[in-house]
Amino acid sequence: MKRENFTSRFGVLMAMAGSAIGLGNMWRFPYMLGEYGGAAFILVYILCVFLLSLPILFCEFIIGRRSQTNAFGAFGKLAPGTAWKWVGLISLFAPLIIVSYYSVIGGWSLQYFFKACTFGFTDYVTHEELDSMFNDFVSSPLIPILGHTFFLLITALIVMGGVKGGIERFGKVMMPILFVVVVLIAVRAMTLEGASEGITYLFKPDFSKLTPEVCAAALGQSFFSLSLGCGTMLTYASYVNKSENIAKSSAAIAVSDLVFAMIAGCAIMPAVFAFGLSPQSGPGLVFKTLPFIFSQMPLGALVGILFFLALLIAALTSSISLFEVGVAYLVEEKGMKRRTASLSIFLVTWIVGIFCSLSFGPLSEFEILGNTLFDFFDKLSANFLMTIGSFLVVLFAGWKMKKADVMDEFTNGGTLGGNVRMFNFIWFIIRWIAPLVIIAIFLSNLFI
Ligand code: TRP
């Protein structure tokens, strides 16, 4: 059977940027910014994106497009008969774990979108009231599970539609909408009275805030945001046409992801400061602090609807990419039909996700290594699986694949002059810098 491919350059870009741009940009990045001190964090983050994450993205692109198969099969196909095939195992489990908890937040976004549409925030006049509304909501046993279920169902339906008819089509329509919506919100936030303090916070670095912990967090965030180390980009890259320029496409994805995170920062921080609130409210920033702002600011009800719509779209385009990793595996390695594969992944992640959701309420006492199930999955994937996954990807490209093959894929058989000239520098980063930095960060994560 012929493999489906993405059909246009724009489609590839929208699908892959759609994977990258997600809750990581609109929910995780802003609260990390708040916790780790604004502009200084952003600077380290930008360095991490270009010096490390982008070369790793090149590697995922190279492995995926060369192997023309799913993330599990790719390593075995490029290095037959070696233990490398087990590397694919990470791509099998990590995306499932991530979707399971990602869809819980996706579900919250869905429900907050409906709340915003029915003007559900306007009845709450104080910040404390909205705080407790959020806390009651996430800890109640049933309602968040409903959101999680619907969110996953939509994801499964899109993936069922196929690479071209589902994933590419959804991305091509939704990503431009997402972009326009977020820019509108940013303009509204930055023109609020008192917004300038927030803008300073975003753009004027205070280097005294830089610690090893901040650097490790920035690196982890850049992996998360670019969907690295879990086979997502690798799987998508396997659907990319052989004539595409890997360096250009990857750079476009990394830049859009970064720009988007910055716009999301500009949509959130100025408003937070304008209302005299603290940016340091952690994961609750988007769900507690923002609804309060929406209930207070001029045009807030409308901005609230747009914001949660954007959050929902961003989350969906990312969760379909995580979902696709498992589906591609089941279809190509196990011979399942796409529909059955999607339903199977739905079932597994639905059940695991229910436990993640319950860990905010009835199961909050149940702890693994001192974390609730949700936090455990988040840490396990962000600090551990993605780091190891990325490490193995660069090792594979830099030390197992032949240099000539990597170069051939990166330069489209030597036809892309710019990529040929860049290659030795990139090769050095892939072989030496990337693995060493990842080891350093990994060790520091263990000990911080
Ligand atoms: N990058 C996405 C975000 O920012 C999330 C995501 C999609 C992801 N695929 C991934 C994270 C693979 C880690 C690994 O929301």
Short mmCIF file of C-alpha atoms and ligand atoms in Angstrom, two decimals:
data_model
loop_
_atom_site.label_atom_id
_atom_site.label_comp_id
_atom_site.label_asym_id
_atom_site.label_seq_id
_atom_site.Cartn_x
_atom_site.Cartn_y
_atom_site.Cartn_z
CA MET A 1 0.00 0.00 0.00
CA LYS A 2 1.30 3.44 -0.89
CA ARG A 3 2.01 5.65 2.10
CA GLU A 4 0.08 8.85 2.36
CA ASN A 5 2.11 12.06 2.24
CA PHE A 6 1.48 15.67 3.05
CA THR A 7 0.48 17.28 -0.21
CA SER A 8 1.80 20.82 -0.04
CA ARG A 9 4.61 22.82 1.52
CA PHE A 10 2.08 24.98 3.33
CA GLY A 11 0.36 21.85 4.62
CA VAL A 12 3.62 20.44 6.00
CA LEU A 13 4.40 23.68 7.71
CA MET A 14 0.97 24.05 9.23
CA ALA A 15 0.86 20.45 10.44
CA MET A 16 4.33 20.54 11.96
CA ALA A 17 4.00 24.02 13.38
CA GLY A 18 0.62 22.82 14.64
CA SER A 19 2.33 20.04 16.52
CA ALA A 20 4.89 22.41 17.97
CA ILE A 21 2.49 25.21 18.84
CA GLY A 22 0.24 24.03 21.60
CA LEU A 23 -0.42 24.17 25.30
CA GLY A 24 3.34 24.39 25.57
CA ASN A 25 3.21 27.89 24.09
CA MET A 26 0.02 29.22 25.54
CA TRP A 27 -0.09 27.59 28.94
CA ARG A 28 3.35 26.26 29.90
CA PHE A 29 5.57 28.99 28.44
CA PRO A 30 3.73 31.92 30.09
CA TYR A 31 3.72 30.38 33.54
CA MET A 32 7.35 29.35 33.24
CA LEU A 33 8.14 32.91 32.22
CA GLY A 34 6.35 34.07 35.32
CA GLU A 35 8.14 31.62 37.57
CA TYR A 36 11.59 32.01 36.12
CA GLY A 37 11.77 35.74 35.74
CA GLY A 38 10.67 36.98 32.32
CA ALA A 39 13.15 38.29 29.77
CA ALA A 40 16.25 36.49 31.09
CA PHE A 41 14.44 33.17 30.77
CA ILE A 42 13.41 34.12 27.23
CA LEU A 43 17.02 34.79 26.22
CA VAL A 44 18.23 31.42 27.44
CA TYR A 45 15.21 29.85 25.82
CA ILE A 46 16.05 31.40 22.45
CA LEU A 47 19.63 30.14 22.70
CA CYS A 48 18.38 26.64 23.52
CA VAL A 49 16.00 26.67 20.57
CA PHE A 50 18.60 27.59 17.99
CA LEU A 51 21.72 25.91 19.31
CA LEU A 52 20.23 22.66 20.46
CA SER A 53 16.59 22.04 19.70
CA LEU A 54 16.82 23.00 16.06
CA PRO A 55 19.69 20.56 15.33
CA ILE A 56 17.69 17.84 17.12
CA LEU A 57 14.73 18.69 14.93
CA PHE A 58 17.03 18.30 11.90
CA CYS A 59 17.88 14.80 13.15
CA GLU A 60 14.24 13.81 13.60
CA PHE A 61 13.56 15.13 10.13
CA ILE A 62 16.49 13.21 8.65
CA ILE A 63 15.63 9.92 10.35
CA GLY A 64 11.92 10.22 9.59
CA ARG A 65 12.18 11.23 5.97
CA ARG A 66 14.96 8.79 5.17
CA SER A 67 13.23 5.81 6.75
CA GLN A 68 9.79 6.65 5.33
CA THR A 69 8.18 4.79 8.17
CA ASN A 70 6.72 5.20 11.66
CA ALA A 71 8.82 6.21 14.66
CA PHE A 72 9.07 2.68 16.01
CA GLY A 73 10.06 1.08 12.72
CA ALA A 74 12.42 3.87 11.62
CA PHE A 75 15.44 2.90 13.73
CA GLY A 76 15.19 -0.79 12.88
CA LYS A 77 14.85 0.04 9.22
CA LEU A 78 17.90 2.31 9.09
CA ALA A 79 20.05 0.04 11.28
CA PRO A 80 18.71 -3.46 10.70
CA GLY A 81 19.69 -6.23 13.09
CA THR A 82 20.97 -3.89 15.81
CA ALA A 83 19.70 -3.00 19.25
CA TRP A 84 18.83 0.45 17.92
CA LYS A 85 15.42 -0.80 17.07
CA TRP A 86 14.55 -0.63 20.77
CA VAL A 87 15.01 3.13 20.67
CA GLY A 88 11.64 3.16 18.97
CA LEU A 89 10.11 1.94 22.22
CA ILE A 90 10.33 5.43 23.67
CA SER A 91 8.32 6.70 20.74
CA LEU A 92 5.77 4.09 21.52
CA PHE A 93 5.19 4.96 25.15
CA ALA A 94 6.09 8.61 25.56
CA PRO A 95 3.41 10.01 23.21
CA LEU A 96 0.76 7.84 24.87
CA ILE A 97 1.74 9.13 28.28
CA ILE A 98 1.84 12.71 27.05
CA VAL A 99 -1.55 12.55 25.27
CA SER A 100 -3.13 11.06 28.36
CA TYR A 101 -2.35 14.07 30.51
CA TYR A 102 -2.30 16.62 27.70
CA SER A 103 -5.92 15.79 26.91
CA VAL A 104 -6.90 16.53 30.50
CA ILE A 105 -5.74 20.12 30.04
CA GLY A 106 -7.22 20.03 26.54
CA GLY A 107 -10.50 19.11 28.21
CA TRP A 108 -10.21 22.02 30.64
CA SER A 109 -9.66 24.32 27.65
CA LEU A 110 -12.76 22.93 25.97
CA GLN A 111 -14.85 23.50 29.06
CA TYR A 112 -13.44 26.95 29.72
CA PHE A 113 -14.23 27.80 26.12
CA PHE A 114 -17.87 26.89 26.72
CA LYS A 115 -17.86 28.79 30.00
CA ALA A 116 -16.53 31.84 28.19
CA CYS A 117 -19.17 31.47 25.44
CA THR A 118 -21.94 31.42 28.03
CA PHE A 119 -20.38 34.40 29.84
CA GLY A 120 -19.64 32.11 32.74
CA PHE A 121 -16.87 34.31 34.14
CA THR A 122 -18.85 37.50 34.54
CA ASP A 123 -20.56 36.33 37.75
CA TYR A 124 -17.29 36.08 39.58
CA VAL A 125 -16.09 39.38 40.91
CA THR A 126 -13.03 38.51 42.92
CA HIS A 127 -9.89 36.63 42.09
CA GLU A 128 -10.48 34.29 45.01
CA GLU A 129 -13.87 33.32 43.67
CA LEU A 130 -12.37 32.37 40.33
CA ASP A 131 -9.60 30.49 42.09
CA SER A 132 -12.08 28.41 43.98
CA MET A 133 -14.22 27.93 40.89
CA PHE A 134 -11.16 26.47 39.15
CA ASN A 135 -10.25 24.32 42.14
CA ASP A 136 -13.80 22.98 42.49
CA PHE A 137 -13.92 22.31 38.78
CA VAL A 138 -10.68 20.32 38.46
CA SER A 139 -11.21 18.36 41.63
CA SER A 140 -14.77 17.31 40.85
CA PRO A 141 -14.77 13.69 39.69
CA LEU A 142 -16.99 13.79 36.62
CA ILE A 143 -17.03 17.10 34.78
CA PRO A 144 -13.34 17.32 33.79
CA ILE A 145 -13.49 13.72 32.58
CA LEU A 146 -16.26 14.76 30.24
CA GLY A 147 -14.02 17.45 28.75
CA HIS A 148 -11.13 15.00 28.48
CA THR A 149 -13.40 12.51 26.69
CA PHE A 150 -14.65 15.03 24.13
CA PHE A 151 -11.22 16.44 23.53
CA LEU A 152 -9.79 12.98 22.85
CA LEU A 153 -12.74 12.06 20.67
CA ILE A 154 -12.20 15.09 18.44
CA THR A 155 -8.50 14.22 18.25
CA ALA A 156 -9.28 10.62 17.28
CA LEU A 157 -11.77 11.70 14.62
CA ILE A 158 -9.29 14.04 12.97
CA VAL A 159 -6.54 11.41 12.96
CA MET A 160 -9.00 8.88 11.53
CA GLY A 161 -9.42 11.22 8.56
CA GLY A 162 -5.86 10.38 7.51
CA VAL A 163 -2.65 12.31 7.01
CA LYS A 164 -3.94 14.37 4.11
CA GLY A 165 -7.67 14.52 4.71
CA GLY A 166 -7.51 14.82 8.49
CA ILE A 167 -4.25 16.16 9.89
CA GLU A 168 -3.11 18.35 7.01
CA ARG A 169 -6.56 19.76 6.31
CA PHE A 170 -7.23 20.60 9.96
CA GLY A 171 -3.87 22.31 10.32
CA LYS A 172 -4.23 24.33 7.14
CA VAL A 173 -7.54 25.78 8.26
CA MET A 174 -6.95 26.14 11.97
CA MET A 175 -3.39 27.42 12.27
CA PRO A 176 -4.01 30.70 10.39
CA ILE A 177 -7.16 31.28 12.47
CA LEU A 178 -5.17 30.60 15.62
CA PHE A 179 -2.52 33.08 14.61
CA VAL A 180 -4.98 35.89 13.88
CA VAL A 181 -6.86 35.30 17.11
CA VAL A 182 -3.77 35.37 19.28
CA VAL A 183 -2.43 38.50 17.60
CA LEU A 184 -5.78 40.22 18.26
CA ILE A 185 -5.64 39.29 21.92
CA ALA A 186 -2.05 40.48 22.20
CA VAL A 187 -3.00 43.86 20.70
CA ARG A 188 -5.86 44.18 23.17
CA ALA A 189 -3.62 43.26 26.11
CA MET A 190 -0.79 45.57 25.11
CA THR A 191 -3.07 48.56 24.74
CA LEU A 192 -4.49 48.18 28.25
CA GLU A 193 -3.72 50.96 30.64
CA GLY A 194 -0.72 49.92 32.74
CA ALA A 195 0.44 47.28 30.26
CA SER A 196 3.94 48.69 29.99
CA GLU A 197 5.19 47.01 33.15
CA GLY A 198 4.32 43.65 31.62
CA ILE A 199 6.09 44.55 28.41
CA THR A 200 9.21 45.51 30.37
CA TYR A 201 9.00 42.19 32.16
CA LEU A 202 8.99 40.41 28.80
CA PHE A 203 11.76 42.35 27.10
CA LYS A 204 14.15 43.71 29.72
CA PRO A 205 16.32 40.94 31.11
CA ASP A 206 17.38 40.82 34.73
CA PHE A 207 20.45 38.61 34.59
CA SER A 208 20.59 38.15 38.32
CA LYS A 209 17.66 35.77 37.84
CA LEU A 210 19.74 33.34 35.79
CA THR A 211 20.49 30.13 37.67
CA PRO A 212 21.28 26.58 36.48
CA GLU A 213 17.70 25.71 37.34
CA VAL A 214 16.40 28.40 35.00
CA CYS A 215 18.64 27.11 32.20
CA ALA A 216 17.48 23.54 32.69
CA ALA A 217 13.87 24.70 32.67
CA ALA A 218 14.44 26.70 29.48
CA LEU A 219 15.97 23.71 27.75
CA GLY A 220 13.18 21.37 28.87
CA GLN A 221 10.65 23.90 27.64
CA SER A 222 12.34 24.16 24.24
CA PHE A 223 12.19 20.37 23.83
CA PHE A 224 8.57 20.28 24.90
CA SER A 225 7.58 23.17 22.71
CA LEU A 226 9.21 21.73 19.59
CA SER A 227 7.70 18.30 20.27
CA LEU A 228 11.14 16.66 20.40
CA GLY A 229 12.31 13.26 21.50
CA CYS A 230 9.03 11.38 21.31
CA GLY A 231 8.78 10.46 17.66
CA THR A 232 6.20 13.13 16.81
CA MET A 233 8.28 15.18 14.42
CA LEU A 234 9.95 12.04 13.16
CA THR A 235 6.59 10.55 12.21
CA TYR A 236 5.41 13.74 10.52
CA ALA A 237 8.74 14.06 8.71
CA SER A 238 8.20 10.63 7.21
CA TYR A 239 5.23 12.12 5.34
CA VAL A 240 7.29 15.00 3.95
CA ASN A 241 8.14 15.08 0.30
CA LYS A 242 11.73 14.27 -0.71
CA SER A 243 12.07 17.60 -2.48
CA GLU A 244 11.50 19.71 0.66
CA ASN A 245 14.43 21.53 2.23
CA ILE A 246 14.87 20.07 5.72
CA ALA A 247 16.87 23.00 7.05
CA LYS A 248 14.38 25.58 5.84
CA SER A 249 11.29 23.72 6.97
CA SER A 250 12.75 23.00 10.42
CA ALA A 251 13.86 26.60 10.85
CA ALA A 252 10.43 27.83 9.80
CA ILE A 253 8.82 25.55 12.37
CA ALA A 254 11.19 26.62 15.15
CA VAL A 255 10.76 30.30 14.35
CA SER A 256 6.97 30.11 14.19
CA ASP A 257 6.94 28.25 17.47
CA LEU A 258 9.12 30.89 19.10
CA VAL A 259 7.21 33.81 17.63
CA PHE A 260 3.99 32.24 18.75
CA ALA A 261 5.24 31.75 22.29
CA MET A 262 6.28 35.40 22.35
CA ILE A 263 2.91 36.56 21.07
CA ALA A 264 1.22 34.43 23.71
CA GLY A 265 3.51 36.07 26.27
CA CYS A 266 2.46 39.48 24.94
CA ALA A 267 -1.17 38.46 25.17
CA ILE A 268 -0.87 37.43 28.79
CA MET A 269 1.84 39.28 30.72
CA PRO A 270 0.81 42.89 30.00
CA ALA A 271 -2.72 42.06 31.14
CA VAL A 272 -1.48 40.33 34.28
CA PHE A 273 0.59 43.36 35.23
CA ALA A 274 -2.07 45.87 34.20
CA PHE A 275 -4.39 44.33 36.78
CA GLY A 276 -1.69 44.27 39.42
CA LEU A 277 -1.66 40.47 39.58
CA SER A 278 1.29 38.17 40.11
CA PRO A 279 2.74 36.31 37.11
CA GLN A 280 3.91 33.63 39.51
CA SER A 281 0.75 31.64 39.87
CA GLY A 282 2.23 28.56 38.15
CA PRO A 283 0.12 26.17 36.09
CA GLY A 284 -3.05 27.98 37.20
CA LEU A 285 -2.01 31.21 35.46
CA VAL A 286 -4.09 30.63 32.35
CA PHE A 287 -7.10 29.12 34.10
CA LYS A 288 -7.30 31.27 37.23
CA THR A 289 -5.64 34.59 36.59
CA LEU A 290 -6.82 35.13 33.03
CA PRO A 291 -10.55 34.53 33.60
CA PHE A 292 -10.38 37.17 36.31
CA ILE A 293 -8.82 39.59 33.85
CA PHE A 294 -11.45 38.73 31.24
CA SER A 295 -14.18 39.42 33.78
CA GLN A 296 -12.74 42.87 34.44
CA MET A 297 -11.33 44.32 31.26
CA PRO A 298 -13.22 46.19 28.56
CA LEU A 299 -14.26 43.73 25.82
CA GLY A 300 -13.13 40.99 28.22
CA ALA A 301 -15.99 38.62 27.53
CA LEU A 302 -15.16 38.54 23.84
CA VAL A 303 -11.43 38.31 24.45
CA GLY A 304 -12.09 35.41 26.82
CA ILE A 305 -14.01 33.49 24.17
CA LEU A 306 -11.24 34.07 21.63
CA PHE A 307 -8.52 33.12 24.09
CA PHE A 308 -10.01 29.78 25.05
CA LEU A 309 -10.86 29.07 21.42
CA ALA A 310 -7.19 29.63 20.59
CA LEU A 311 -6.06 27.45 23.47
CA LEU A 312 -8.34 24.69 22.29
CA ILE A 313 -7.17 24.82 18.66
CA ALA A 314 -3.53 24.91 19.72
CA ALA A 315 -4.03 21.92 21.99
CA LEU A 316 -5.86 19.93 19.31
CA THR A 317 -3.26 20.35 16.58
CA SER A 318 -0.62 19.12 19.04
CA SER A 319 -2.58 16.21 20.41
CA ILE A 320 -3.29 14.91 16.90
CA SER A 321 0.45 14.80 16.30
CA LEU A 322 1.01 12.79 19.46
CA PHE A 323 -1.88 10.51 18.55
CA GLU A 324 -0.55 9.94 15.04
CA VAL A 325 2.69 8.42 16.37
CA GLY A 326 0.80 5.50 17.89
CA VAL A 327 -1.62 5.19 14.99
CA ALA A 328 1.19 5.08 12.41
CA TYR A 329 2.84 2.34 14.46
CA LEU A 330 -0.30 0.21 14.69
CA VAL A 331 -1.09 0.64 11.00
CA GLU A 332 2.41 -0.02 9.67
CA GLU A 333 3.82 -2.50 12.14
CA LYS A 334 0.66 -4.35 13.16
CA GLY A 335 -1.30 -4.10 9.94
CA MET A 336 -4.34 -2.52 11.59
CA LYS A 337 -6.85 -0.37 9.76
CA ARG A 338 -6.51 3.32 10.48
CA ARG A 339 -9.91 3.41 12.10
CA THR A 340 -9.22 0.48 14.44
CA ALA A 341 -5.79 1.89 15.27
CA SER A 342 -7.27 5.29 16.16
CA LEU A 343 -9.92 3.69 18.33
CA SER A 344 -7.33 1.57 20.14
CA ILE A 345 -5.15 4.56 20.92
CA PHE A 346 -8.26 6.45 21.98
CA LEU A 347 -9.23 3.72 24.40
CA VAL A 348 -5.82 3.44 26.04
CA THR A 349 -5.26 7.17 26.42
CA TRP A 350 -8.86 7.72 27.52
CA ILE A 351 -8.49 5.27 30.40
CA VAL A 352 -5.06 6.49 31.50
CA GLY A 353 -6.24 10.09 31.13
CA ILE A 354 -9.18 9.44 33.45
CA PHE A 355 -6.73 8.56 36.21
CA CYS A 356 -4.71 11.70 35.44
CA SER A 357 -7.85 13.77 35.67
CA LEU A 358 -8.87 12.14 38.95
CA SER A 359 -5.47 12.93 40.39
CA PHE A 360 -6.70 16.52 40.84
CA GLY A 361 -9.56 15.31 43.01
CA PRO A 362 -10.47 11.90 44.40
CA LEU A 363 -7.03 10.42 43.65
CA SER A 364 -4.97 13.37 44.83
CA GLU A 365 -3.64 11.33 47.74
CA PHE A 366 -2.27 8.66 45.43
CA GLU A 367 1.36 9.52 44.86
CA ILE A 368 4.23 8.11 42.83
CA LEU A 369 7.62 9.25 44.12
CA GLY A 370 5.95 12.16 45.86
CA ASN A 371 3.95 13.34 42.83
CA THR A 372 0.33 12.96 41.86
CA LEU A 373 -0.16 10.85 38.75
CA PHE A 374 -0.57 13.96 36.57
CA ASP A 375 2.62 15.58 37.86
CA PHE A 376 4.45 12.30 37.65
CA PHE A 377 3.57 11.90 33.97
CA ASP A 378 4.46 15.51 33.26
CA LYS A 379 7.86 15.19 34.91
CA LEU A 380 8.52 11.72 33.56
CA SER A 381 7.97 12.91 30.00
CA ALA A 382 9.43 16.43 30.13
CA ASN A 383 12.48 15.74 32.28
CA PHE A 384 13.16 12.18 31.39
CA LEU A 385 11.65 10.54 28.32
CA MET A 386 11.99 13.54 26.02
CA THR A 387 15.56 14.15 27.11
CA ILE A 388 16.53 10.52 26.63
CA GLY A 389 14.59 10.35 23.37
CA SER A 390 16.35 13.42 22.01
CA PHE A 391 19.70 12.10 23.19
CA LEU A 392 19.20 8.81 21.35
CA VAL A 393 18.00 10.60 18.23
CA VAL A 394 21.15 12.71 18.01
CA LEU A 395 23.36 9.73 18.85
CA PHE A 396 21.69 7.74 16.11
CA ALA A 397 22.04 10.45 13.49
CA GLY A 398 25.54 11.49 14.59
CA TRP A 399 27.18 8.18 15.38
CA LYS A 400 25.18 5.34 13.87
CA MET A 401 24.07 6.68 10.52
CA LYS A 402 26.75 7.20 7.91
CA LYS A 403 27.84 10.79 7.50
CA ALA A 404 27.26 10.50 3.76
CA ASP A 405 23.66 9.39 4.31
CA VAL A 406 22.91 12.16 6.79
CA MET A 407 24.41 14.67 4.40
CA ASP A 408 22.50 13.22 1.46
CA GLU A 409 19.21 13.62 3.30
CA PHE A 410 20.04 17.07 4.65
CA THR A 411 21.12 18.43 1.29
CA ASN A 412 18.68 16.50 -0.93
CA GLY A 413 21.52 14.62 -2.58
CA GLY A 414 23.84 17.62 -2.68
CA THR A 415 21.43 19.79 -4.65
CA LEU A 416 20.89 22.37 -1.92
CA GLY A 417 24.04 24.49 -1.92
CA GLY A 418 23.24 26.41 1.27
CA ASN A 419 22.71 23.20 3.21
CA VAL A 420 25.95 21.73 1.85
CA ARG A 421 27.90 24.72 3.15
CA MET A 422 26.19 24.58 6.52
CA PHE A 423 26.59 20.86 6.91
CA ASN A 424 29.92 20.56 8.69
CA PHE A 425 28.88 22.99 11.36
CA ILE A 426 25.58 21.17 11.91
CA TRP A 427 27.38 17.82 11.90
CA PHE A 428 29.68 19.04 14.67
CA ILE A 429 26.73 20.14 16.77
CA ILE A 430 24.90 16.87 16.22
CA ARG A 431 27.90 14.72 17.03
CA TRP A 432 29.45 16.59 19.91
CA ILE A 433 27.64 19.60 21.30
CA ALA A 434 24.09 18.26 21.41
CA PRO A 435 24.83 14.95 23.18
CA LEU A 436 27.17 16.56 25.70
CA VAL A 437 24.80 19.38 26.57
CA ILE A 438 21.90 16.95 26.93
CA ILE A 439 23.95 14.80 29.32
CA ALA A 440 24.90 17.86 31.35
CA ILE A 441 21.31 19.03 31.61
CA PHE A 442 20.05 15.56 32.38
CA LEU A 443 22.49 15.17 35.25
CA SER A 444 21.71 18.61 36.58
CA ASN A 445 17.99 17.76 36.44
CA LEU A 446 18.63 14.71 38.57
CA PHE A 447 20.43 16.69 41.20
CA ILE A 448 18.58 19.98 41.32
N1 TRP B 1 4.77 20.79 21.42
C1 TRP B 1 3.45 20.69 21.89
C2 TRP B 1 3.12 21.92 22.74
O1 TRP B 1 3.88 22.82 22.82
C3 TRP B 1 3.18 19.45 22.66
C4 TRP B 1 3.70 18.22 22.00
C5 TRP B 1 3.28 17.69 20.84
C6 TRP B 1 4.75 17.43 22.44
N2 TRP B 1 4.05 16.58 20.55
C7 TRP B 1 4.95 16.41 21.51
C8 TRP B 1 5.54 17.52 23.54
C9 TRP B 1 5.96 15.49 21.68
C10 TRP B 1 6.54 16.58 23.71
C11 TRP B 1 6.76 15.59 22.78
O2 TRP B 1 2.08 21.99 23.32
#
